[in-house]
Amino acid sequence: MLPTLALAAVMAGLALPAAAELTRGLALPGYAPAAPTVSGTVRPGWKTEAGSRMAGIDLRLSPGWKTYWRSPGEAGIPPAFDWSGSENLRAVRIHWPKPQVFSLNGMQTLGYHEGVVLPVEVVPVDPGRPVVLRVAIEMGICRDICLPADLRLEAALPPGQGAPDSAIRAALADRPATPHEAGLKGLNCEVEPVRGGLRVTARMDLPRQGRGAEAVVIEPAGGNLWASEARVRREGSRLTAVADLMDVTGAAFALDRSALTVTVVG
């Protein structure tokens, strides 16, 4: 089980296009296995009751390769989506499926093995017209080594009802559990200054999530803020996670504690 415990609703995502595919091969000098490929297709999805469109970005990687979650960990490359070339697009939101925990050179990373379907909710400016989506995706892929990869997709989402898509529905169902579903009884965060940034200590009254080790991700809002891998300690029903935050530019910053998101991966 993987709950996301949001001190405030913090889910920024950007949107999606509709039925295109691009495969990019990457040269790996001195690396024996075949060069990896990354492909992306857009599933057009269906019109929701709210008038938005639930579509999906289907990302596929070569066997053995993985890509990263929205908060990839210290050794990962966070994915970036540029939708600035789209037409008739008001807003978009990615509904991230729960990630897996990987270890890379002793460091914790989070992501998806050999691909993922990302449900993307698209809000048009004019619901009666198609949405033309053009997106440039920058992402990291990793096996024994890590590499950057780029995808460019373009497609049109029709204004009609569309049809349910089992792959998108499965990805939506694979969401993190809510605090209530996970059995959270309380969450307290303390912040203190440390050299170069701030230290966040999150204490949760939360039943054990799964039978193995638990990982905790503390995500600050703000594009320049970086969080270290959380140090996690479990004492009965009390789970404590400590992470350091800093600005990647080295600048001073103010932390909005209500905009922290805490995710527990069991």
XYZ file of N, CA and C in Angstrom:
798
model
N 0.850 -1.192 0.000
C 0.000 0.000 0.000
C 0.875 1.229 0.000
N 0.454 2.262 -0.654
C 1.247 3.465 -0.749
C 0.332 4.657 -0.541
N 0.295 5.237 0.661
C -0.557 6.393 0.864
C 0.180 7.677 0.551
N -0.523 8.664 0.040
C 0.013 10.003 -0.078
C -0.692 10.856 0.950
N 0.073 11.448 1.858
C -0.476 12.197 2.959
C -0.217 13.673 2.691
N -1.195 14.384 2.214
C -0.995 15.768 1.803
C -1.418 16.689 2.925
N -0.501 17.560 3.370
C -0.864 18.569 4.343
C -1.785 19.594 3.710
N -1.662 19.756 2.428
C -2.603 20.564 1.654
C -2.601 19.960 0.278
N -3.648 20.231 -0.483
C -3.711 19.620 -1.813
C -2.609 20.205 -2.661
N -1.639 19.413 -3.019
C -0.532 19.876 -3.841
C -0.347 18.877 -4.952
N -0.922 19.077 -6.067
C -0.745 18.161 -7.169
C -0.668 19.006 -8.410
N 0.525 19.342 -8.853
C 0.635 20.099 -10.070
C 0.994 19.134 -11.170
N 0.282 19.157 -12.243
C 0.590 18.281 -13.349
C 0.329 19.016 -14.637
N 0.810 18.526 -15.695
C 0.585 19.156 -16.981
C 0.111 18.113 -17.962
N -0.354 18.436 -19.042
C -1.308 17.607 -19.769
C -0.867 16.681 -20.860
N -1.747 16.381 -21.765
C -1.484 15.288 -22.698
C -2.053 15.429 -24.100
N -1.482 14.749 -25.097
C -2.011 14.693 -26.454
C -2.661 13.380 -26.835
N -2.920 13.101 -28.206
C -3.853 11.990 -28.430
C -3.541 10.803 -29.278
N -2.751 10.676 -30.172
C -2.512 9.365 -30.771
C -1.301 9.432 -31.657
N -0.167 9.581 -31.039
C 1.064 9.686 -31.798
C 2.091 8.802 -31.136
N 3.115 8.463 -31.873
C 4.152 7.620 -31.287
C 5.494 8.053 -31.833
N 6.503 8.026 -30.944
C 7.852 8.330 -31.381
C 8.794 7.394 -30.637
N 9.722 6.805 -31.332
C 10.711 5.940 -30.695
C 12.076 6.557 -30.904
N 12.827 6.661 -29.816
C 14.145 7.285 -29.888
C 15.184 6.286 -29.412
N 16.165 5.985 -30.220
C 17.251 5.107 -29.803
C 18.389 5.945 -29.238
N 19.053 5.426 -28.210
C 20.125 6.147 -27.554
C 21.419 5.345 -27.675
N 22.453 5.969 -28.143
C 23.730 5.281 -28.295
C 24.428 5.188 -26.949
N 24.968 4.027 -26.642
C 25.664 3.810 -25.384
C 27.087 3.316 -25.673
N 28.035 4.226 -25.777
C 29.400 3.803 -26.103
C 29.945 2.823 -25.067
N 30.481 1.718 -25.532
C 31.100 0.757 -24.642
C 30.133 -0.076 -23.836
N 28.848 0.001 -24.131
C 27.852 -0.745 -23.369
C 27.351 -1.895 -24.221
N 27.460 -3.129 -23.702
C 27.222 -4.313 -24.518
C 25.781 -4.492 -24.971
N 24.753 -4.381 -24.080
C 23.383 -4.623 -24.534
C 22.956 -3.630 -25.606
N 21.906 -3.992 -26.333
C 21.405 -3.105 -27.380
C 20.980 -1.766 -26.786
N 21.178 -0.711 -27.576
C 20.799 0.623 -27.114
C 19.309 0.658 -26.801
N 18.908 1.303 -25.691
C 17.506 1.300 -25.291
C 16.657 2.186 -26.198
N 15.392 1.886 -26.253
C 14.438 2.742 -26.941
C 13.358 3.168 -25.967
N 12.816 4.338 -26.220
C 11.703 4.864 -25.451
C 10.613 5.214 -26.441
N 9.411 4.724 -26.221
C 8.304 5.050 -27.103
C 7.158 5.636 -26.291
N 6.407 6.505 -26.906
C 5.260 7.107 -26.248
C 4.057 7.132 -27.164
N 2.929 6.691 -26.665
C 1.675 6.800 -27.395
C 0.666 7.506 -26.513
N -0.268 8.198 -27.130
C -1.311 8.898 -26.388
C -2.616 8.162 -26.563
N -3.198 7.737 -25.468
C -4.510 7.091 -25.486
C -5.574 8.179 -25.363
N -6.495 8.285 -26.340
C -7.439 9.421 -26.361
C -8.458 9.400 -25.243
N -8.762 8.244 -24.681
C -9.618 8.196 -23.504
C -11.056 8.615 -23.739
N -11.655 9.232 -22.721
C -13.093 9.533 -22.739
C -13.378 10.871 -22.070
N -14.576 11.363 -22.320
C -15.040 12.602 -21.714
C -15.604 12.303 -20.338
N -15.172 13.072 -19.320
C -15.638 12.849 -17.954
C -16.947 13.589 -17.712
N -17.598 13.280 -16.598
C -18.847 13.961 -16.251
C -18.627 15.446 -16.023
N -17.414 15.831 -15.624
C -17.102 17.241 -15.385
C -16.825 18.006 -16.672
N -16.766 17.303 -17.825
C -16.510 17.966 -19.099
C -15.061 17.953 -19.522
N -14.159 17.484 -18.653
C -12.757 17.337 -19.043
C -12.600 16.031 -19.815
N -11.387 15.748 -20.253
C -11.130 14.493 -20.956
C -10.051 13.727 -20.200
N -10.328 12.451 -19.919
C -9.344 11.598 -19.259
C -8.641 10.777 -20.326
N -7.404 11.154 -20.588
C -6.596 10.473 -21.591
C -5.397 9.838 -20.899
N -4.449 9.358 -21.652
C -3.290 8.721 -21.035
C -2.065 8.774 -21.911
N -0.922 8.959 -21.270
C 0.366 8.850 -21.953
C 0.930 7.479 -21.636
N 1.114 6.663 -22.658
C 1.602 5.303 -22.496
C 3.088 5.285 -22.856
N 3.944 5.179 -21.858
C 5.385 5.189 -22.057
C 5.920 3.764 -21.962
N 6.688 3.350 -22.966
C 7.263 2.003 -23.001
C 8.774 2.096 -23.161
N 9.502 1.266 -22.400
C 10.958 1.229 -22.429
C 11.436 -0.157 -22.808
N 12.684 -0.238 -23.243
C 13.294 -1.530 -23.551
C 13.314 -2.406 -22.297
N 13.319 -3.736 -22.464
C 13.346 -4.646 -21.311
C 14.503 -4.337 -20.362
N 14.191 -4.325 -19.065
C 15.202 -4.093 -18.047
C 15.409 -2.633 -17.673
N 14.839 -1.707 -18.454
C 15.012 -0.280 -18.177
C 13.834 0.245 -17.373
N 14.073 1.333 -16.663
C 13.013 1.965 -15.883
C 13.078 3.472 -16.069
N 11.976 4.128 -15.723
C 11.925 5.589 -15.732
C 11.384 6.049 -14.393
N 11.288 7.360 -14.195
C 11.116 7.893 -12.851
C 9.733 8.478 -12.578
N 9.387 8.447 -11.302
C 8.191 9.074 -10.748
C 8.400 10.580 -10.687
N 7.329 11.310 -10.316
C 7.426 12.786 -10.287
C 8.500 13.277 -9.322
N 8.750 12.517 -8.238
C 9.832 12.827 -7.300
C 10.773 11.625 -7.307
N 11.835 11.639 -8.106
C 12.572 10.413 -8.414
C 13.567 9.961 -7.366
N 13.871 10.790 -6.376
C 14.922 10.461 -5.429
C 16.234 11.128 -5.802
N 17.234 10.916 -4.968
C 18.494 11.643 -5.134
C 19.217 11.311 -6.436
N 19.071 10.095 -6.925
C 19.830 9.684 -8.111
C 19.011 9.717 -9.387
N 17.749 10.134 -9.317
C 16.884 10.091 -10.483
C 16.784 11.415 -11.217
N 16.170 11.350 -12.385
C 15.938 12.533 -13.211
C 14.440 12.795 -13.252
N 13.948 13.891 -12.701
C 12.505 14.126 -12.697
C 11.975 14.380 -14.097
N 10.833 13.810 -14.446
C 10.271 14.054 -15.775
C 9.743 15.474 -15.887
N 9.822 16.027 -17.084
C 9.327 17.385 -17.349
C 8.472 17.352 -18.608
N 7.353 18.084 -18.566
C 6.390 18.105 -19.675
C 6.181 19.553 -20.120
N 6.392 19.815 -21.391
C 6.183 21.158 -21.948
C 5.025 21.090 -22.936
N 3.892 21.723 -22.546
C 2.688 21.707 -23.371
C 2.426 23.056 -24.032
N 3.427 23.904 -24.096
C 3.230 25.281 -24.551
C 2.774 25.377 -25.999
N 3.011 24.360 -26.822
C 2.584 24.413 -28.214
C 1.176 23.916 -28.461
N 0.455 23.551 -27.402
C -0.889 22.981 -27.562
C -1.911 24.055 -27.923
N -3.040 23.616 -28.475
C -4.132 24.516 -28.859
C -5.420 24.104 -28.144
N -6.193 25.112 -27.756
C -7.484 24.914 -27.082
C -7.299 24.159 -25.760
N -6.208 24.439 -25.083
C -5.892 23.759 -23.832
C -5.910 24.763 -22.680
N -6.815 24.541 -21.715
C -6.895 25.420 -20.549
C -6.032 24.907 -19.396
N -6.150 23.626 -19.085
C -5.432 23.079 -17.938
C -5.253 21.583 -18.120
N -4.257 21.047 -17.412
C -4.001 19.615 -17.450
C -3.524 19.154 -16.080
N -3.765 17.884 -15.782
C -3.309 17.300 -14.514
C -2.954 15.845 -14.740
N -1.751 15.460 -14.284
C -1.339 14.062 -14.357
C -1.744 13.364 -13.064
N -2.392 12.223 -13.188
C -2.739 11.390 -12.046
C -1.684 10.283 -11.944
N -0.714 10.447 -11.070
C 0.436 9.546 -11.033
C 0.080 8.221 -10.361
N 0.281 7.083 -11.037
C 0.169 5.788 -10.349
C 1.272 5.662 -9.308
N 1.045 4.799 -8.316
C 2.056 4.639 -7.274
C 3.326 4.031 -7.865
N 4.485 4.504 -7.417
C 5.758 4.033 -7.977
C 6.302 2.823 -7.220
N 7.350 2.237 -7.775
C 8.143 1.219 -7.104
C 9.407 1.876 -6.555
N 9.998 1.244 -5.541
C 11.257 1.724 -4.968
C 12.399 0.902 -5.556
N 13.418 1.596 -6.080
C 14.601 0.946 -6.632
C 15.828 1.419 -5.862
N 16.893 0.670 -5.957
C 18.172 1.076 -5.383
C 19.180 1.231 -6.509
N 19.850 2.377 -6.555
C 20.856 2.649 -7.581
C 22.128 3.123 -6.897
N 23.158 2.294 -6.951
C 24.434 2.625 -6.313
C 24.252 3.021 -4.853
N 23.373 2.286 -4.170
C 23.145 2.546 -2.751
C 22.192 3.677 -2.463
N 21.635 4.305 -3.498
C 20.693 5.411 -3.312
C 19.290 4.985 -3.721
N 18.306 5.500 -3.008
C 16.906 5.157 -3.265
C 16.343 5.991 -4.395
N 15.696 5.328 -5.355
C 14.982 6.028 -6.416
C 13.580 5.444 -6.524
N 12.676 6.201 -7.139
C 11.297 5.759 -7.301
C 10.898 5.904 -8.753
N 10.197 4.896 -9.268
C 9.812 4.981 -10.669
C 9.016 3.778 -11.130
N 9.132 3.495 -12.431
C 8.322 2.473 -13.077
C 9.214 1.581 -13.936
N 9.005 0.279 -13.833
C 9.828 -0.691 -14.536
C 9.273 -0.943 -15.935
N 10.070 -0.628 -16.950
C 9.775 -0.884 -18.364
C 8.569 -0.118 -18.894
N 8.072 0.866 -18.155
C 7.019 1.716 -18.696
C 5.892 1.962 -17.725
N 4.985 2.846 -18.132
C 3.859 3.224 -17.289
C 2.817 3.926 -18.154
N 1.554 3.813 -17.773
C 0.491 4.632 -18.351
C 0.186 5.746 -17.357
N 0.364 6.986 -17.796
C 0.074 8.147 -16.954
C -1.291 8.711 -17.344
N -2.318 8.550 -16.512
C -3.604 9.191 -16.808
C -3.458 10.710 -16.761
N -3.974 11.378 -17.767
C -3.854 12.833 -17.857
C -5.235 13.423 -18.090
N -5.624 14.298 -17.201
C -6.933 14.953 -17.293
C -6.763 16.291 -18.005
N -7.471 16.466 -19.116
C -7.316 17.624 -19.990
C -8.577 18.470 -19.944
N -8.405 19.764 -19.714
C -9.531 20.702 -19.698
C -9.394 21.632 -20.896
N -10.344 21.619 -21.844
C -10.248 22.485 -23.023
C -10.727 23.903 -22.731
N -10.286 24.838 -23.539
C -10.828 26.203 -23.468
C -12.253 26.198 -24.004
N -12.462 25.594 -25.167
C -13.773 25.463 -25.798
C -14.116 23.978 -25.883
N -15.051 23.489 -25.038
C -15.363 22.058 -25.033
C -15.907 21.535 -26.359
N -16.363 22.416 -27.225
C -16.925 21.977 -28.489
C -15.904 21.788 -29.591
N -14.661 22.110 -29.325
C -13.604 21.985 -30.327
C -12.564 20.964 -29.879
N -11.842 20.352 -30.827
C -10.764 19.425 -30.448
C -9.643 20.157 -29.706
N -8.952 19.434 -28.865
C -7.739 19.933 -28.228
C -6.547 19.363 -28.993
N -5.727 20.241 -29.529
C -4.506 19.804 -30.198
C -3.372 19.878 -29.185
N -2.828 18.721 -28.868
C -1.801 18.646 -27.839
C -0.439 18.408 -28.463
N 0.470 19.274 -28.114
C 1.864 19.113 -28.527
C 2.709 19.155 -27.268
N 3.461 18.089 -27.040
C 4.212 18.007 -25.789
C 5.631 17.545 -26.055
N 6.553 18.179 -25.367
C 7.944 17.726 -25.332
C 8.181 17.154 -23.936
N 8.588 15.891 -23.887
C 8.810 15.207 -22.619
C 10.305 14.972 -22.444
N 10.841 15.461 -21.349
C 12.219 15.161 -20.968
C 12.157 14.216 -19.776
N 12.833 13.079 -19.874
C 12.751 12.068 -18.843
C 14.081 11.360 -18.697
N 14.257 10.707 -17.587
C 15.447 9.895 -17.387
C 15.091 8.429 -17.475
N 16.002 7.629 -18.028
C 15.823 6.189 -18.051
C 17.089 5.557 -17.470
N 16.922 4.394 -16.852
C 18.036 3.837 -16.105
C 18.020 2.322 -16.172
N 19.215 1.737 -16.247
C 19.407 0.308 -16.051
C 20.688 0.185 -15.238
N 21.795 -0.207 -15.856
C 23.073 -0.164 -15.156
C 23.638 1.253 -15.177
N 23.221 2.030 -16.139
C 23.585 3.441 -16.232
C 22.300 4.241 -16.413
N 22.378 5.544 -16.211
C 21.216 6.422 -16.377
C 21.472 7.380 -17.530
N 20.413 7.625 -18.310
C 20.513 8.465 -19.496
C 19.311 9.394 -19.590
N 19.489 10.579 -20.179
C 18.324 11.408 -20.490
C 17.680 10.940 -21.795
N 16.386 11.120 -21.912
C 15.665 10.775 -23.140
C 14.630 11.850 -23.422
N 14.349 12.085 -24.698
C 13.384 13.097 -25.121
C 12.320 12.456 -26.010
N 11.076 12.831 -25.782
C 9.975 12.433 -26.657
C 9.210 13.681 -27.067
N 8.739 13.701 -28.311
C 7.877 14.777 -28.787
C 6.635 14.144 -29.397
N 5.486 14.457 -28.844
C 4.221 13.887 -29.284
C 3.272 14.992 -29.714
N 2.477 14.702 -30.719
C 1.456 15.643 -31.178
C 0.222 14.859 -31.579
N -0.941 15.290 -31.128
C -2.180 14.591 -31.454
C -3.356 15.497 -31.139
N -4.518 15.114 -31.649
C -5.744 15.875 -31.413
C -6.728 15.011 -30.628
N -7.290 15.590 -29.576
C -8.329 14.919 -28.800
C -9.681 15.406 -29.294
N -10.519 14.532 -29.805
C -11.821 14.963 -30.319
C -12.741 15.405 -29.186
N -13.722 16.246 -29.474
C -14.625 16.730 -28.430
C -15.701 15.715 -28.044
N -15.818 14.608 -28.767
C -16.870 13.621 -28.506
C -16.663 12.841 -27.221
N -17.583 11.921 -26.961
C -17.597 11.187 -25.698
C -16.395 10.263 -25.552
N -16.010 9.565 -26.624
C -14.917 8.620 -26.531
C -15.342 7.333 -25.856
N -14.393 6.434 -25.653
C -14.697 5.122 -25.077
C -13.799 4.870 -23.878
N -14.313 4.162 -22.860
C -13.464 3.804 -21.713
C -12.242 3.017 -22.162
N -11.147 3.237 -21.490
C -9.878 2.596 -21.833
C -9.422 1.805 -20.605
N -9.278 0.485 -20.753
C -8.955 -0.357 -19.599
C -7.569 -0.048 -19.032
N -6.612 0.329 -19.880
C -5.264 0.634 -19.401
C -5.267 1.913 -18.561
N -6.021 2.926 -18.998
C -6.107 4.166 -18.222
C -6.844 3.911 -16.910
N -7.925 3.152 -16.973
C -8.683 2.851 -15.748
C -7.822 2.075 -14.753
N -7.020 1.146 -15.238
C -6.144 0.387 -14.344
C -5.106 1.293 -13.687
N -4.570 2.249 -14.454
C -3.596 3.185 -13.897
C -4.245 4.106 -12.865
N -5.483 4.541 -13.118
C -6.205 5.363 -12.149
C -6.474 4.579 -10.871
N -6.800 3.288 -11.014
C -7.070 2.461 -9.840
C -5.800 2.199 -9.028
N -4.630 2.305 -9.683
C -3.349 2.045 -9.024
C -2.809 3.311 -8.369
N -3.698 4.102 -7.843
C -3.310 5.371 -7.215
C -2.826 5.118 -5.787
N -2.141 6.097 -5.184
C -1.823 5.989 -3.762
C -3.099 5.964 -2.919
N -3.035 5.263 -1.798
C -4.154 5.252 -0.867
C -4.309 6.626 -0.219
N -5.515 6.969 0.157
C -5.750 8.207 0.897
C -5.296 8.018 2.345
N -5.100 9.102 3.091
C -4.758 8.951 4.513
C -5.774 8.090 5.264
N -7.056 8.270 4.967
C -8.089 7.484 5.643
C -7.954 6.006 5.298
N -7.736 5.693 4.022
C -7.591 4.302 3.602
C -6.368 3.642 4.233
N -5.305 4.418 4.434
C -4.076 3.874 5.011
C -4.132 3.768 6.527
N -5.151 4.358 7.153
C -5.283 4.300 8.603
C -4.534 5.384 9.351
N -4.230 6.503 8.687
C -3.519 7.600 9.337
C -4.374 8.210 10.445
N -3.768 8.313 11.649
C -4.466 8.930 12.782
C -3.962 10.343 13.072
N -2.768 10.646 12.625
C -2.217 11.971 12.879
C -0.921 12.175 12.127
N -0.622 13.425 11.801
C 0.606 13.791 11.088
C 1.068 15.142 11.587
N 2.319 15.205 12.048
C 2.885 16.448 12.554
C 4.230 16.678 11.886
N 4.453 17.885 11.394
C 5.728 18.229 10.764
C 6.405 19.358 11.528
N 7.687 19.172 11.831
C 8.496 20.212 12.460
C 9.594 20.627 11.488
N 9.908 21.923 11.482
C 10.917 22.464 10.573
C 11.969 23.197 11.392
N 13.243 22.933 11.090
C 14.334 23.620 11.771
C 15.420 23.971 10.759
N 16.149 25.061 10.993
C 17.214 25.434 10.055
C 18.423 24.524 10.204
N 19.042 24.205 9.084
C 20.321 23.497 9.043
C 21.200 24.231 8.038
N 22.453 23.870 7.997
C 23.366 24.554 7.094
C 22.919 24.376 5.652
N 22.644 25.458 4.962
C 22.262 25.421 3.553
C 20.783 25.231 3.298
N 19.959 25.054 4.345
C 18.545 24.824 4.086
C 17.732 24.598 5.337
N 16.762 23.729 5.245
C 15.853 23.436 6.345
C 15.715 21.925 6.493
N 15.485 21.492 7.720
C 15.239 20.073 7.998
C 13.779 19.888 8.397
N 13.114 18.937 7.744
C 11.716 18.626 8.039
C 11.665 17.266 8.729
N 11.005 17.225 9.874
C 10.762 15.974 10.579
C 9.262 15.714 10.578
N 8.837 14.637 9.916
C 7.419 14.271 9.833
C 7.179 13.068 10.734
N 6.237 13.218 11.677
C 5.871 12.124 12.572
C 4.431 11.728 12.290
N 4.237 10.449 11.997
C 2.923 9.958 11.593
C 2.461 8.843 12.516
N 1.224 8.922 12.966
C 0.572 7.814 13.652
C -0.098 6.984 12.570
N 0.618 5.951 12.101
C 0.226 5.243 10.887
C 0.568 3.768 11.018
N -0.377 2.854 10.755
C -0.044 1.429 10.770
C 1.027 1.114 9.734
N 1.745 0.019 9.969
C 2.789 -0.394 9.025
C 2.173 -0.633 7.651
N 2.842 -0.112 6.623
C 2.386 -0.242 5.242
C 3.150 -1.367 4.568
N 2.553 -2.547 4.497
C 3.222 -3.683 3.905
C 4.115 -4.385 4.906
N 4.788 -5.452 4.453
C 5.584 -6.281 5.348
C 7.077 -5.972 5.285
N 7.513 -5.223 4.301
C 8.932 -4.921 4.171
C 9.262 -3.545 4.716
N 10.441 -3.071 4.329
C 10.873 -1.736 4.745
C 9.985 -0.674 4.115
N 9.777 0.412 4.826
C 8.967 1.519 4.328
C 9.884 2.658 3.886
N 9.516 3.305 2.799
C 10.217 4.495 2.327
C 9.262 5.679 2.416
N 9.791 6.842 2.711
C 8.981 8.055 2.819
C 9.590 9.118 1.915
N 8.739 9.782 1.151
C 9.172 10.868 0.273
C 8.509 12.150 0.761
N 9.303 13.170 1.030
C 8.798 14.487 1.431
C 9.024 15.427 0.262
N 7.931 15.955 -0.280
C 7.987 16.798 -1.476
C 7.592 18.233 -1.141
N 8.495 19.185 -1.319
C 8.119 20.591 -1.177
C 7.550 21.130 -2.479
N 6.692 22.124 -2.383
C 6.238 22.825 -3.581
C 7.331 23.803 -4.003
N 7.419 24.073 -5.282
C 8.436 25.011 -5.769
C 9.466 24.302 -6.610
N 9.696 24.816 -7.807
C 10.538 24.143 -8.772
C 11.999 24.044 -8.394
N 12.512 24.960 -7.545
C 13.939 24.965 -7.237
C 14.279 24.227 -5.949
N 13.283 23.723 -5.219
C 13.554 23.084 -3.940
C 13.862 21.604 -4.126
N 14.909 21.156 -3.472
C 15.362 19.773 -3.535
C 15.253 19.152 -2.157
N 14.822 17.901 -2.092
C 14.709 17.191 -0.821
C 15.626 15.982 -0.829
N 16.304 15.747 0.279
C 17.167 14.579 0.392
C 16.332 13.320 0.604
N 16.953 12.173 0.465
C 16.291 10.918 0.823
C 15.961 10.944 2.313
N 14.735 10.607 2.646
C 14.308 10.680 4.040
C 14.900 9.529 4.847
N 15.332 9.844 6.062
C 15.761 8.831 7.022
C 14.518 8.397 7.806
N 14.231 7.108 7.780
C 12.947 6.602 8.277
C 13.168 5.723 9.506
N 12.299 5.915 10.498
C 12.348 5.095 11.706
C 10.926 4.699 12.101
N 10.716 3.435 12.404
C 9.408 2.933 12.812
C 9.487 2.459 14.273
N 8.566 2.946 15.113
C 8.438 2.512 16.499
C 6.967 2.224 16.755
N 6.570 0.960 16.591
C 5.169 0.602 16.742
C 4.319 1.275 15.687
N 3.329 2.037 16.121
C 2.449 2.731 15.184
C 2.983 4.097 14.783
N 4.139 4.497 15.322
C 4.718 5.809 15.007
C 5.794 5.668 13.934
N 5.592 6.366 12.823
C 6.568 6.396 11.734
C 7.149 7.800 11.660
N 8.472 7.892 11.705
C 9.154 9.187 11.661
C 10.064 9.241 10.444
N 10.003 10.353 9.727
C 10.851 10.558 8.547
C 11.499 11.933 8.635
N 12.794 11.999 8.328
C 13.550 13.252 8.404
C 14.238 13.486 7.063
N 14.022 14.669 6.483
C 14.661 15.018 5.207
C 15.119 16.463 5.250
N 16.191 16.750 4.515
C 16.706 18.114 4.406
C 16.280 18.722 3.082
N 15.892 19.989 3.116
C 15.462 20.713 1.936
C 16.440 21.842 1.658
N 16.696 22.087 0.382
C 17.533 23.221 0.005
C 17.151 23.698 -1.382
N 17.529 24.935 -1.684
C 17.319 25.484 -3.013
C 18.493 25.083 -3.884
N 18.210 24.545 -5.079
C 19.283 24.038 -5.943
C 20.209 25.154 -6.406
N 19.752 26.410 -6.368
C 20.605 27.534 -6.757
C 21.455 28.043 -5.606
N 21.216 27.506 -4.399
C 21.942 27.965 -3.230
C 21.328 29.171 -2.561
N 20.192 29.658 -3.087
C 19.568 30.849 -2.536
C 18.770 30.512 -1.271
N 18.540 31.543 -0.460
C 17.669 31.381 0.697
C 16.228 31.215 0.217
N 15.391 30.576 1.021
C 14.014 30.351 0.594
C 13.105 30.263 1.810
N 11.831 30.517 1.565
C 10.800 30.349 2.588
C 10.023 29.083 2.265
N 9.691 28.323 3.295
C 8.989 27.052 3.100
C 7.529 27.200 3.494
N 6.641 26.843 2.561
C 5.209 26.796 2.847
C 4.900 25.402 3.375
N 4.769 25.272 4.698
C 4.561 23.945 5.286
C 3.233 23.336 4.844
N 2.256 24.164 4.551
C 0.953 23.632 4.121
C 1.014 23.058 2.701
N 2.120 23.292 1.990
C 2.271 22.788 0.635
C 3.265 21.631 0.550
N 3.534 20.978 1.689
C 4.355 19.771 1.679
C 3.463 18.559 1.402
N 3.983 17.625 0.640
C 3.304 16.347 0.427
C 4.197 15.241 0.952
N 3.618 14.352 1.762
C 4.356 13.228 2.339
C 3.764 11.946 1.767
N 4.614 11.130 1.143
C 4.166 9.864 0.559
C 4.924 8.720 1.232
N 4.177 7.715 1.681
C 4.759 6.533 2.306
C 4.641 5.372 1.328
N 5.775 4.753 1.034
C 5.787 3.612 0.122
C 6.109 2.361 0.938
N 5.174 1.404 0.951
C 5.369 0.190 1.714
C 5.757 -0.952 0.790
